[in-house]
Short mmCIF file of C-alpha atoms and ligand atoms in Angstrom, two decimals:
data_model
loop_
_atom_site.label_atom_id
_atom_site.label_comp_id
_atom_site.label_asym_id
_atom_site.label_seq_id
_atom_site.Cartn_x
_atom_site.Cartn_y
_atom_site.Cartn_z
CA UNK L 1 150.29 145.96 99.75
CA UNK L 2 150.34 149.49 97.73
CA UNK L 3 147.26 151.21 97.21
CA UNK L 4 146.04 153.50 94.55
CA UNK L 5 146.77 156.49 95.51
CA UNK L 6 150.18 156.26 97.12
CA UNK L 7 152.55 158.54 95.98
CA UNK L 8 149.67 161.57 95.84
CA UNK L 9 149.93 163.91 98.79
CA UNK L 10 146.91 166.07 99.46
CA UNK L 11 147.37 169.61 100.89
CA UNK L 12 143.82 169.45 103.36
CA UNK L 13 142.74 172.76 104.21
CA UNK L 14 138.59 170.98 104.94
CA UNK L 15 136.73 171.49 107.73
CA UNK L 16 133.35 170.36 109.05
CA UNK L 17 131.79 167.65 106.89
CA UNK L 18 131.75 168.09 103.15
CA UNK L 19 135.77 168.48 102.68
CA UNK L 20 136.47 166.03 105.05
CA UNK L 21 134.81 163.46 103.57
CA UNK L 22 136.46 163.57 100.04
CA UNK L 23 139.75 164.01 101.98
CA UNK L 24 139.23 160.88 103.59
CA UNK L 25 138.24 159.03 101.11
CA UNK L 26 141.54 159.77 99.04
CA UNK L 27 143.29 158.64 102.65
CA UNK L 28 141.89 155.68 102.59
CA UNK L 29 143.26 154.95 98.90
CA UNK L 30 146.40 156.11 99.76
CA UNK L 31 146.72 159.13 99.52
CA UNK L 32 149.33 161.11 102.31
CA UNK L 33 146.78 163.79 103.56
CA UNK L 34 148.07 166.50 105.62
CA UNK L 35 145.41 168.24 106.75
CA UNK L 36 146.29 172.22 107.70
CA UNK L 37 144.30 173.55 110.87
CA UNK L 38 144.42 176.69 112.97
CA UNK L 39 146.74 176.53 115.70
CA UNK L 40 144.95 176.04 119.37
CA UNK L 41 141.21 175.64 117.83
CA UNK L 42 141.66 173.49 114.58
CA UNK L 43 138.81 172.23 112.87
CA UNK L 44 135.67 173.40 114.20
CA UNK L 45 134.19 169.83 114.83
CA UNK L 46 136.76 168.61 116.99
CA UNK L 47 134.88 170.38 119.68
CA UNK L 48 130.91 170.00 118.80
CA UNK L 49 128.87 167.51 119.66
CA UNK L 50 131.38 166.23 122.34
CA UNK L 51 130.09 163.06 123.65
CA UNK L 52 133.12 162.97 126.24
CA UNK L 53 135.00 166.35 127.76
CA UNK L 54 138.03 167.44 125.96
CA UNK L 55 138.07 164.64 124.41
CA UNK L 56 137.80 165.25 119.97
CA UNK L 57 134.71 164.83 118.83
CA UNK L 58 132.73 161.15 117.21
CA UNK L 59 132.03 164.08 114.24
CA UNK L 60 135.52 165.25 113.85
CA UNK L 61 137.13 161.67 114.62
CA UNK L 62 134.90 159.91 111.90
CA UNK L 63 135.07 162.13 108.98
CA UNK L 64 139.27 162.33 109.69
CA UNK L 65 140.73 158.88 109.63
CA UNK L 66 144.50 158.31 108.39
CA UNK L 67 145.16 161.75 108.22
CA UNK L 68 148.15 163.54 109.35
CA UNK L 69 147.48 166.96 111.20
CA UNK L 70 149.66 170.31 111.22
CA UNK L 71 148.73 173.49 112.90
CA UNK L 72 149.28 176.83 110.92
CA UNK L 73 148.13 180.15 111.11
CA UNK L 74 147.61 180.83 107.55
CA UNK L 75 147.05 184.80 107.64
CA UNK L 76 150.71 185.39 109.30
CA UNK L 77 153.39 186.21 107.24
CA UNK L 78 155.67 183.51 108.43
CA UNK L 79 152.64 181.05 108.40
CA UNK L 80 152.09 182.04 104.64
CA UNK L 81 155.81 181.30 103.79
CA UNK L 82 155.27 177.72 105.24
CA UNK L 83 152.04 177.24 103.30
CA UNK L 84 154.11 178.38 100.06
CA UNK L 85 156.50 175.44 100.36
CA UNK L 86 153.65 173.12 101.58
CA UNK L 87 151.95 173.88 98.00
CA UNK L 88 155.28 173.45 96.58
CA UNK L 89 155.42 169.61 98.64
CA UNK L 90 151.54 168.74 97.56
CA UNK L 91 149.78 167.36 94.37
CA UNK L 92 146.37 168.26 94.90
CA UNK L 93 145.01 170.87 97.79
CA UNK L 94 141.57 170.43 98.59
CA UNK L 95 139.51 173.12 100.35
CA UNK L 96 136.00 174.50 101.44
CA UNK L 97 136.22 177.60 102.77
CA UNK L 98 133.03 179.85 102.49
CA UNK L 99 133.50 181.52 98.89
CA UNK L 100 136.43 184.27 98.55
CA UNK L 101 138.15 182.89 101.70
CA UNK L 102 141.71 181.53 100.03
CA UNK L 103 142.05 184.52 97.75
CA UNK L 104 141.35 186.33 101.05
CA UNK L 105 144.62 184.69 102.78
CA UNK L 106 146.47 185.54 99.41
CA UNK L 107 146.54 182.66 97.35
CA UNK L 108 144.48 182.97 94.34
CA UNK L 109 144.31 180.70 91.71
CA UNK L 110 146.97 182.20 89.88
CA UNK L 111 149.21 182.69 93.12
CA UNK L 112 148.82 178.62 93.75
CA UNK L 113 149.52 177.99 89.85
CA UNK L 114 152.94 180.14 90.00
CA UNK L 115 154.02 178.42 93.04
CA UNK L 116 152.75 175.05 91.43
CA UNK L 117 151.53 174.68 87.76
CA UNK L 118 151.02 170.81 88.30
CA UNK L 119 148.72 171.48 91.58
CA UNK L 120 145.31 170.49 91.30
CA UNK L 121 143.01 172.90 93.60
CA UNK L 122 139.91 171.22 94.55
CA UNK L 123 137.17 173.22 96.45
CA UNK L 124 133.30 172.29 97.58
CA UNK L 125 130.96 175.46 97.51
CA UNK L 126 127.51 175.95 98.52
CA UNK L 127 126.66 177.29 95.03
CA UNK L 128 128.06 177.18 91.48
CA UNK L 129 128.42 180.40 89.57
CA UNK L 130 125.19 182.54 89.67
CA UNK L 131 122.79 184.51 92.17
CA UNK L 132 124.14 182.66 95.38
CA UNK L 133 127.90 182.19 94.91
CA UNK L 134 128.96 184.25 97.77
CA UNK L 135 126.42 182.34 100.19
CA UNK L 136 127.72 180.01 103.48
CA UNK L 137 126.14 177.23 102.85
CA UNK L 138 125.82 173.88 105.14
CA UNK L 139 123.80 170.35 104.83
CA UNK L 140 119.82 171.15 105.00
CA UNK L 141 120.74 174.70 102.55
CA UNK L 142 121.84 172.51 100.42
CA UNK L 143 119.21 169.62 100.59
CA UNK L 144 116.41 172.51 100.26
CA UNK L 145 118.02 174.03 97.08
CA UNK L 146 118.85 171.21 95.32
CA UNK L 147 115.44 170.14 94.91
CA UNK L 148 115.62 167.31 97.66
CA UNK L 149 113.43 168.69 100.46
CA UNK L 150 110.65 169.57 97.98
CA UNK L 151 110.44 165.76 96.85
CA UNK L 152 110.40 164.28 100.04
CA UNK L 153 108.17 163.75 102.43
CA UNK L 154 104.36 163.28 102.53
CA UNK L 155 101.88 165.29 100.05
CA UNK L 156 100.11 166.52 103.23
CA UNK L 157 103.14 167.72 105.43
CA UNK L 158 105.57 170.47 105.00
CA UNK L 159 109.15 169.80 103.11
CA UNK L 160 111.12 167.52 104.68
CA UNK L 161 115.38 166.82 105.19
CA UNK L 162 116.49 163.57 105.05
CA UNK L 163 119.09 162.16 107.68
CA UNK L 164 121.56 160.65 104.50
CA UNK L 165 124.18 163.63 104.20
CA UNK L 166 124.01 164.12 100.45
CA UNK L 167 124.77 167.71 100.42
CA UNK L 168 127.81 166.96 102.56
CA UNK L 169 129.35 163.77 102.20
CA UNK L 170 127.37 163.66 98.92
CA UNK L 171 129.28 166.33 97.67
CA UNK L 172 132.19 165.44 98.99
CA UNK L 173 132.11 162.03 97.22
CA UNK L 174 131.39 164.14 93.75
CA UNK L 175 134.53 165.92 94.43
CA UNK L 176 136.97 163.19 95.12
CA UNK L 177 136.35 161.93 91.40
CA UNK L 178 136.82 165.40 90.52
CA UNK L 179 140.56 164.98 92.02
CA UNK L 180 140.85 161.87 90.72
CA UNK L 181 139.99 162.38 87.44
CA UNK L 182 142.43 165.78 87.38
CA UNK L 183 145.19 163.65 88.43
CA UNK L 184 144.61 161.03 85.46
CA UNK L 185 144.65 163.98 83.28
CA UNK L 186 147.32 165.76 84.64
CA UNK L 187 149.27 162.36 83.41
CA UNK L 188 149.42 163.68 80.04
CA UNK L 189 148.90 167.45 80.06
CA UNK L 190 151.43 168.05 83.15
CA UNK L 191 148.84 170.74 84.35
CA UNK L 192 147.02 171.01 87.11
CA UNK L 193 143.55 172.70 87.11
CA UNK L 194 141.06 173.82 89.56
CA UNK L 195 137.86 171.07 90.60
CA UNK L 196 134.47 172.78 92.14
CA UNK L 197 131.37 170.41 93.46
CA UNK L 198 128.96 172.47 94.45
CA UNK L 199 126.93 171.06 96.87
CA UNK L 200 123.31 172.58 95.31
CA UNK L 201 124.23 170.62 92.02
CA UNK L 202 125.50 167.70 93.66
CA UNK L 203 121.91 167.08 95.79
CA UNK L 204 120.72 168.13 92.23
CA UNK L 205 123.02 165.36 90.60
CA UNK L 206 121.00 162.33 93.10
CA UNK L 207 117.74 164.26 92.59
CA UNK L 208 118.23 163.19 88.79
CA UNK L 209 115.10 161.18 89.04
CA UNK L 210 112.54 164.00 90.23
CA UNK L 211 113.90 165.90 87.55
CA UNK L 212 112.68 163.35 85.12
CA UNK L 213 109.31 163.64 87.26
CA UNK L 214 108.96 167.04 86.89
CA UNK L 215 109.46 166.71 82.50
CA UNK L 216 106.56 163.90 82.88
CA UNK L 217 104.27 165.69 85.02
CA UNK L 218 104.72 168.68 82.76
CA UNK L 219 103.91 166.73 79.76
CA UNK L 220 101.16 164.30 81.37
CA UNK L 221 99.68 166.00 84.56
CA UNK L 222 99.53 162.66 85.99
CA UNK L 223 101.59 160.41 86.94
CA UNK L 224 99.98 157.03 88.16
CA UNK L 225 102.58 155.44 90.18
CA UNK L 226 102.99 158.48 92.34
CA UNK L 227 100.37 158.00 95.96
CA UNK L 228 98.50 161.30 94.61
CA UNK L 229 96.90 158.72 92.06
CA UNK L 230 94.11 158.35 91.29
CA UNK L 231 92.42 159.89 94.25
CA UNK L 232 94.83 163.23 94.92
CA UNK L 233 95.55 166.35 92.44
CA UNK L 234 98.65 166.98 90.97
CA UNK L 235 99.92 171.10 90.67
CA UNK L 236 102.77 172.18 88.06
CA UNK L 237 105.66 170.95 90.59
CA UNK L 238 107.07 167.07 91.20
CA UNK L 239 105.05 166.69 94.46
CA UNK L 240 106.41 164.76 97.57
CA UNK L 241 105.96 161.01 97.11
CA UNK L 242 105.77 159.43 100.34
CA UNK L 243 107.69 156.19 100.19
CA UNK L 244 107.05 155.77 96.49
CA UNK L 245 109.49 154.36 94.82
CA UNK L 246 111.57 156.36 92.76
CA UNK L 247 111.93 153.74 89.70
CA UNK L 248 109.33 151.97 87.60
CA UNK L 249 108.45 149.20 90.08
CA UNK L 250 106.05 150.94 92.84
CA UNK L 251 107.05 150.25 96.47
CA UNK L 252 106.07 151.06 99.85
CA UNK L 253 106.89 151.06 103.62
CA UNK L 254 104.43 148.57 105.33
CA UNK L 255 104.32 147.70 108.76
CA UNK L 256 105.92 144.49 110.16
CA UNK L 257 105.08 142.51 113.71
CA UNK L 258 105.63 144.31 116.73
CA UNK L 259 105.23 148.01 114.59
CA UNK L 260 103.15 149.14 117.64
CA UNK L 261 105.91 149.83 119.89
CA UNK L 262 109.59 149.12 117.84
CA UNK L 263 109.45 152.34 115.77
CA UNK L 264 111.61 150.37 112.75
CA UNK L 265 109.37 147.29 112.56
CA UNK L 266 108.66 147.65 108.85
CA UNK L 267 109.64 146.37 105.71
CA UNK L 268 110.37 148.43 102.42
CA UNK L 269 108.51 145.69 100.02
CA UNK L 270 108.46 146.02 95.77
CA UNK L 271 105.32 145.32 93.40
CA UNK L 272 107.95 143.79 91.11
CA UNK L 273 105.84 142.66 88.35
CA UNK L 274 108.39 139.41 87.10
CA UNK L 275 107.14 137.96 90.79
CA UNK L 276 103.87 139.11 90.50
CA UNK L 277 102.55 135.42 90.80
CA UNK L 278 105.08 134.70 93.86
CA UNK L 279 104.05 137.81 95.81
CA UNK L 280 100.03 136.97 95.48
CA UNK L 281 100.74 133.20 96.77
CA UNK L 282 103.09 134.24 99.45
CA UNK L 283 100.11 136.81 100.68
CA UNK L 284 97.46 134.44 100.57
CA UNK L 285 95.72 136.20 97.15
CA UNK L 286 96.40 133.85 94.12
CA UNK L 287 93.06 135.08 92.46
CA UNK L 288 95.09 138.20 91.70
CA UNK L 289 97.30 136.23 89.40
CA UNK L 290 94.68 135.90 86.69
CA UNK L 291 91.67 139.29 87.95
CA UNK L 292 92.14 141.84 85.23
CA UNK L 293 92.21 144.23 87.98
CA UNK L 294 95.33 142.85 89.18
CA UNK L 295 97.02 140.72 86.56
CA UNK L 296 99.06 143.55 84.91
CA UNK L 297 100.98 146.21 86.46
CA UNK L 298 98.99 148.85 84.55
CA UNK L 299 95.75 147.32 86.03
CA UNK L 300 97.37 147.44 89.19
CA UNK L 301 98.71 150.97 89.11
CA UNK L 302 95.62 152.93 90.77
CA UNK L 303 95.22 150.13 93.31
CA UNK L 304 98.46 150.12 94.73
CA UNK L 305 96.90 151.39 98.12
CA UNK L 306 94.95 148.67 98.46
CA UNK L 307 97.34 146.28 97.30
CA UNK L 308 100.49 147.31 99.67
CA UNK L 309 97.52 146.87 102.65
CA UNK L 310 96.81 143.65 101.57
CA UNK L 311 100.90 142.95 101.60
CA UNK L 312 101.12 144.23 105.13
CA UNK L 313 97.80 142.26 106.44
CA UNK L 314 100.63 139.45 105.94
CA UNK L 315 104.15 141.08 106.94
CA UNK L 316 102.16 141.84 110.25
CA UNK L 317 101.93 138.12 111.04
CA UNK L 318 106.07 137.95 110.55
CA UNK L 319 108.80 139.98 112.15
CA UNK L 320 110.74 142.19 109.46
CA UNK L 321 113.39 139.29 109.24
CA UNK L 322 110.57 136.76 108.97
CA UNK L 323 109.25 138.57 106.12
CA UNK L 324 112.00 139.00 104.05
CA UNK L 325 113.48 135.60 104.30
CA UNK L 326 109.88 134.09 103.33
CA UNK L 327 109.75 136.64 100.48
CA UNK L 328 113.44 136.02 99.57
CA UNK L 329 112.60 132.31 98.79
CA UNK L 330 110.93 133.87 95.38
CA UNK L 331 113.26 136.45 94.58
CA UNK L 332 110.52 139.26 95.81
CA UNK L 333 112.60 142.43 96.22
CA UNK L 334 112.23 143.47 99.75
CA UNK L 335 114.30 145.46 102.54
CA UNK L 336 113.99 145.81 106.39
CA UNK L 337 114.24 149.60 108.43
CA UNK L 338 117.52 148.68 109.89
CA UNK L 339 118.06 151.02 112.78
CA UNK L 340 121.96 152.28 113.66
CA UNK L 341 121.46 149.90 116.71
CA UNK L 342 121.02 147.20 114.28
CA UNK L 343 123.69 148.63 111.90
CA UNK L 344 126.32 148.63 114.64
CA UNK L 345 125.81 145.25 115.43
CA UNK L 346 125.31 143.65 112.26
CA UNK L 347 128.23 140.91 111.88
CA UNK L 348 128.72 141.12 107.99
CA UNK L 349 129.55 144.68 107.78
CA UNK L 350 132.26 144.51 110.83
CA UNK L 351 133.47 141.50 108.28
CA UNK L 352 133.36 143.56 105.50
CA UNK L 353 134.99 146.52 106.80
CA UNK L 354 131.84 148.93 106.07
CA UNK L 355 131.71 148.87 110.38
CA UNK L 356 134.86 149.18 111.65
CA UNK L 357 136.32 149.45 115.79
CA UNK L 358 138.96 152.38 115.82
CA UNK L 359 140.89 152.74 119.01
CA UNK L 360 141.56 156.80 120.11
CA UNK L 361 144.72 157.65 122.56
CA UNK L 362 141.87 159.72 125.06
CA UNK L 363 138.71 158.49 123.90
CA UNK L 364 139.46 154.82 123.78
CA UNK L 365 137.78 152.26 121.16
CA UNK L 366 134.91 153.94 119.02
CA UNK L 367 132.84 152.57 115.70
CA UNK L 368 133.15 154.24 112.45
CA UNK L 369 131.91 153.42 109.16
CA UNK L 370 134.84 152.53 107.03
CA UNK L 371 135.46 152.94 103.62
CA UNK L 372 132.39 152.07 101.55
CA UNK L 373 134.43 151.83 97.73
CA UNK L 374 135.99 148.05 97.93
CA UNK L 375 138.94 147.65 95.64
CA UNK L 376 140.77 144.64 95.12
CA UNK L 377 144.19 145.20 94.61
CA UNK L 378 144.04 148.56 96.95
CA UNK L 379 142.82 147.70 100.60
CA UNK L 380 142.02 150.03 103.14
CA UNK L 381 143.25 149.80 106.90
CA UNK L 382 141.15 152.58 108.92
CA UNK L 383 143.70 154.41 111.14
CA UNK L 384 142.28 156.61 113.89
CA UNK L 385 142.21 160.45 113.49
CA UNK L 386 145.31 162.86 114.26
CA UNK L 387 145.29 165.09 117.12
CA UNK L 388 145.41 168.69 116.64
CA UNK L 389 148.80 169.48 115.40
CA UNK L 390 150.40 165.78 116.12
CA UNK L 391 152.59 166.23 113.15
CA UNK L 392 153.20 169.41 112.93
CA UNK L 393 157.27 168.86 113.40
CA UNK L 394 157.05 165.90 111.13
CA UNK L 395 156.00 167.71 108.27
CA UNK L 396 157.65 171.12 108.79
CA UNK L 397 161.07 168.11 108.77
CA UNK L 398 160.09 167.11 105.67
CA UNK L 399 159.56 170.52 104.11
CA UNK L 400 163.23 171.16 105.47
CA UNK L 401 162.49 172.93 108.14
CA UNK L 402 165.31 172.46 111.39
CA UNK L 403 164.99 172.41 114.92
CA UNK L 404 165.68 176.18 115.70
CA UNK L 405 162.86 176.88 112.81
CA UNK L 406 160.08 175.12 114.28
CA UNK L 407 160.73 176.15 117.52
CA UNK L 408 160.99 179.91 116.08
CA UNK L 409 157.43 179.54 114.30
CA UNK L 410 156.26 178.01 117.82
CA UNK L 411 157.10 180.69 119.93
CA UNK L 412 155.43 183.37 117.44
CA UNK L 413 152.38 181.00 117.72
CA UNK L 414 152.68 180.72 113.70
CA UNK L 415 152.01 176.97 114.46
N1 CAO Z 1 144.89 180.00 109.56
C1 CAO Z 1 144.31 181.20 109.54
N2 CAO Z 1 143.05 181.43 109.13
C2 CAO Z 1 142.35 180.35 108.75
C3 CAO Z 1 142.88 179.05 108.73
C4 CAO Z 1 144.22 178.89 109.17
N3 CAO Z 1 144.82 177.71 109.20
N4 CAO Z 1 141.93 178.21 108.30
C5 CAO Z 1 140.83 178.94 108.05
N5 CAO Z 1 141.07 180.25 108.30
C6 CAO Z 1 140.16 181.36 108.16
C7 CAO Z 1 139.66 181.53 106.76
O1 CAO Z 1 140.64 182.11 105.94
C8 CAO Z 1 138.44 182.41 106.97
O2 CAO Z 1 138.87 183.75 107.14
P1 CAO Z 1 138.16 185.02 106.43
O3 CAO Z 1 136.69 184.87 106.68
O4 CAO Z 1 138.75 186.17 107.13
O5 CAO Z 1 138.48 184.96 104.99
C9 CAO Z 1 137.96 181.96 108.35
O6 CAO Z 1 139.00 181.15 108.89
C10 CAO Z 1 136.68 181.20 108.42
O7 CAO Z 1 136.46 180.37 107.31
P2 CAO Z 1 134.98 180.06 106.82
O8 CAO Z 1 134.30 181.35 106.47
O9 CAO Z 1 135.06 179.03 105.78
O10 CAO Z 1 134.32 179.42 108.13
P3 CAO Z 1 132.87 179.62 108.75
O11 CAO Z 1 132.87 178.80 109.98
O12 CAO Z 1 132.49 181.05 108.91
O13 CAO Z 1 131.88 179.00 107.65
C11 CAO Z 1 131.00 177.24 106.28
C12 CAO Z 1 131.70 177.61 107.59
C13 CAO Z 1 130.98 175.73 106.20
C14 CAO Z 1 129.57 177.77 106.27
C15 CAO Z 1 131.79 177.82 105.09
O14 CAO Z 1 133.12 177.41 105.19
C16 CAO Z 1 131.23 177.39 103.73
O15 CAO Z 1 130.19 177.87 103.28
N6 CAO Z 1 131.96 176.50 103.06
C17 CAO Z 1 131.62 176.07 101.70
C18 CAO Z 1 130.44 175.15 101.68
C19 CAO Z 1 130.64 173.94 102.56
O16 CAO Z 1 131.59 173.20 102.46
N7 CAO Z 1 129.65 173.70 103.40
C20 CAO Z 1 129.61 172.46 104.12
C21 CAO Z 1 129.82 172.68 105.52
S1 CAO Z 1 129.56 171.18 106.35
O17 CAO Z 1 130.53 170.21 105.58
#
């Protein structure tokens, strides 16, 4: 069946996390990705974290599915000429270099444009335009200066990161609609044009919320669904909310059976106020249905402490799956802590294709997650990661390169 993207080939100069995972993405749409590494090393994370010897890393293997992979050495001359006709050969080329790095190698924005006026030139950076532009950035910079860190966590503890890569794959994700969107209009202005997601405003971008916090806070000084009401103080910044919900119907993390000794026996469980009535018979306190104290969710608002106890008196009768099927019988909106044991096994994601088996030439069969975007009419087969270089010649064929070329650029160690 064709896919969306077929016909679009990506010029993939990304390494580590945040590039990779917009790259990816397009692959699994179907877009031909030829991703450009340095020859003998490649991408960094083929060797960190190595669960097996020489073997390419679960990091590098899971962020690099149905890609192809070339080796160049950018900085040579030779290796430049190559690149020139591989920008010639390629739609859209997709980078995230630390700042400066392609003008560096000699291909500036204008250099690219000459070569290609319909190339779209796609790049993640740690910052946007400003103070820190020139700064390295990776993950937990970016989850501290986009306003994440400060937000999460409890009121009591320092600033904490949260395992959910959004200054990575978050970013990355805001940059593949970048592309996407820059090919659409490249349809009728035959240009290309240059895309930046910077990771600070994209962990800014799903920080949106606290954002609205911090214009309530500033106009209020309270805010009563937040845990520091009515008891705590509030300062001049959005403070860190526990596991508050973010939206207008308060929620908490309460413990479920067996909490004392499976660290993710607990249930994420919703004060929704349409079920108020369900949620107080389920729990055993129908008198809240008509107390004044409880009856409203205003009412309720400065005893939502006591309430979420009285919620978890009962989940800690009930396993976290108990739980939620008896309060799924209302409609009460509820979630268990699914570990990544529980993930891996979980039967309707491997049916879905969100958990997907890969097999690997030397590491064998391996679970990734696969593509996460569903569309009908464009499905997505997960195909295992390249080796370094394993189509190299391939390409170099294609750009009309012979034989006695390749083996030339081999033996100067251009590729
Ligand atoms: N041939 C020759 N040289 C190559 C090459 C190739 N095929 N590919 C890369 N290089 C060179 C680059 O040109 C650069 O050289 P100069 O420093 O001399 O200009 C050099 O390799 C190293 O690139 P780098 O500075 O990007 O790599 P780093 O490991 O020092 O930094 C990182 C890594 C991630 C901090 C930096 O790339 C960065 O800040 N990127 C932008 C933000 C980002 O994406 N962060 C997320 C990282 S996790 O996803």
């Amino acid at each position: 069946m064709a896919r969306a993207l077929d016909g679009v080939r990506i010029l993939d100069f990304t390494h580590v996390q945040s590039g990779p995972t917009c790259t990816q993405l397009l692959a699994w749409f179907g877009a031909d990705v030829i991703k450009v590494e340095r020859a003998g090393h490649g991408d960094i994370t083929r060797e960190q974290l190595r669960d097996i010897p020489d073997v390419d890393s679960l990091y590098f293997t899971m962020l690099n599915h149905n890609k192809r992979s070339i080796t160049l050495d950018t900085k040579n001359k030779t290796g430049k000429a190559v690149l020139e006709k591989l920008i010639g050969y390629c739609d859209v080329l997709v980078e995230n270099f630390a700042p400066g790095a392609l003008d560096r190698m000699g291909f500036t924005w204008e250099r690219i444009q000459q070569l290609n006026p319909k190339m779209i030139v796609a790049s993640v950076k740690g910052f946007g335009p400003g103070p820190y532009e020139d700064c390295k950035v990776y993950e937990n910079v970016a989850q501290c200066a986009g306003g994440a860190a400060s937000t999460t966590g409890f009121d009591d503890g320092p600033p904490l990161v949260t395992g959910a890569q959004i200054g990575d794959s978050g970013t990355g994700l805001h940059l593949a609609l970048g592309i996407v969107c820059a090919l659409y209009q490249r349809k009728t202005t035959g240009r290309g044009q240059r895309v930046l997601a910077a990771m600070q405003d994209g962990v800014l971008n799903l920080c949106r919320v606290k954002l609205r916090d911090q214009q309530r806070l500033a106009r209020n000084k309270v805010m009563k669904e937040y845990p520091q009401y009515p008891k705590g103080k509030f300062g001049s910044a959005v403070p860190r909310a526990g596991n508050a919900s973010g939206g207008g119907q308060p929620g908490w993390i309460i413990k479920c059976k067996g909490w004392e000794t499976d660290p993710n026996a607990y249930l994420y469980f919703i004060t929704q106020a349409p079920v108020w009535k369900e949620i107080c018979n389920v729990i055993g306190k129908p008198e809240w249905i008509t107390d004044h104290d409880y009856a409203t969710p205003h009412a309720r608002l400065p005893r939502l402490m006591e309430i979420f106890a009285a919620v978890e008196h009962w989940t800690m009768t009930k396993t976290k799956f108990e739980a939620m099927e008896e309060f799924n019988k209302h409609d009460i909106p509820c979630g268990p802590i699914l570990s990544m044991e529980e993930l891996a096994a979980e039967p309707s994601l491997r049916a879905s294709g969100t958990i997907v088996e890969v097999e690997h030439p030397t590491r064998g069969k391996y679970l990734s997650v696969g593509n996460p975007i569903k569309l009908s009419d464009s499905p997505t087969e997960v195909t295992r990661s390249p080796l370094l270089g394993e189509h190299t010649d391939e390409v170099l064929a294609e750009l009309g390169l012979g034989a006695d070329e390749i083996a030339a650029l081999r033996a100067e160690k251009v590729i």
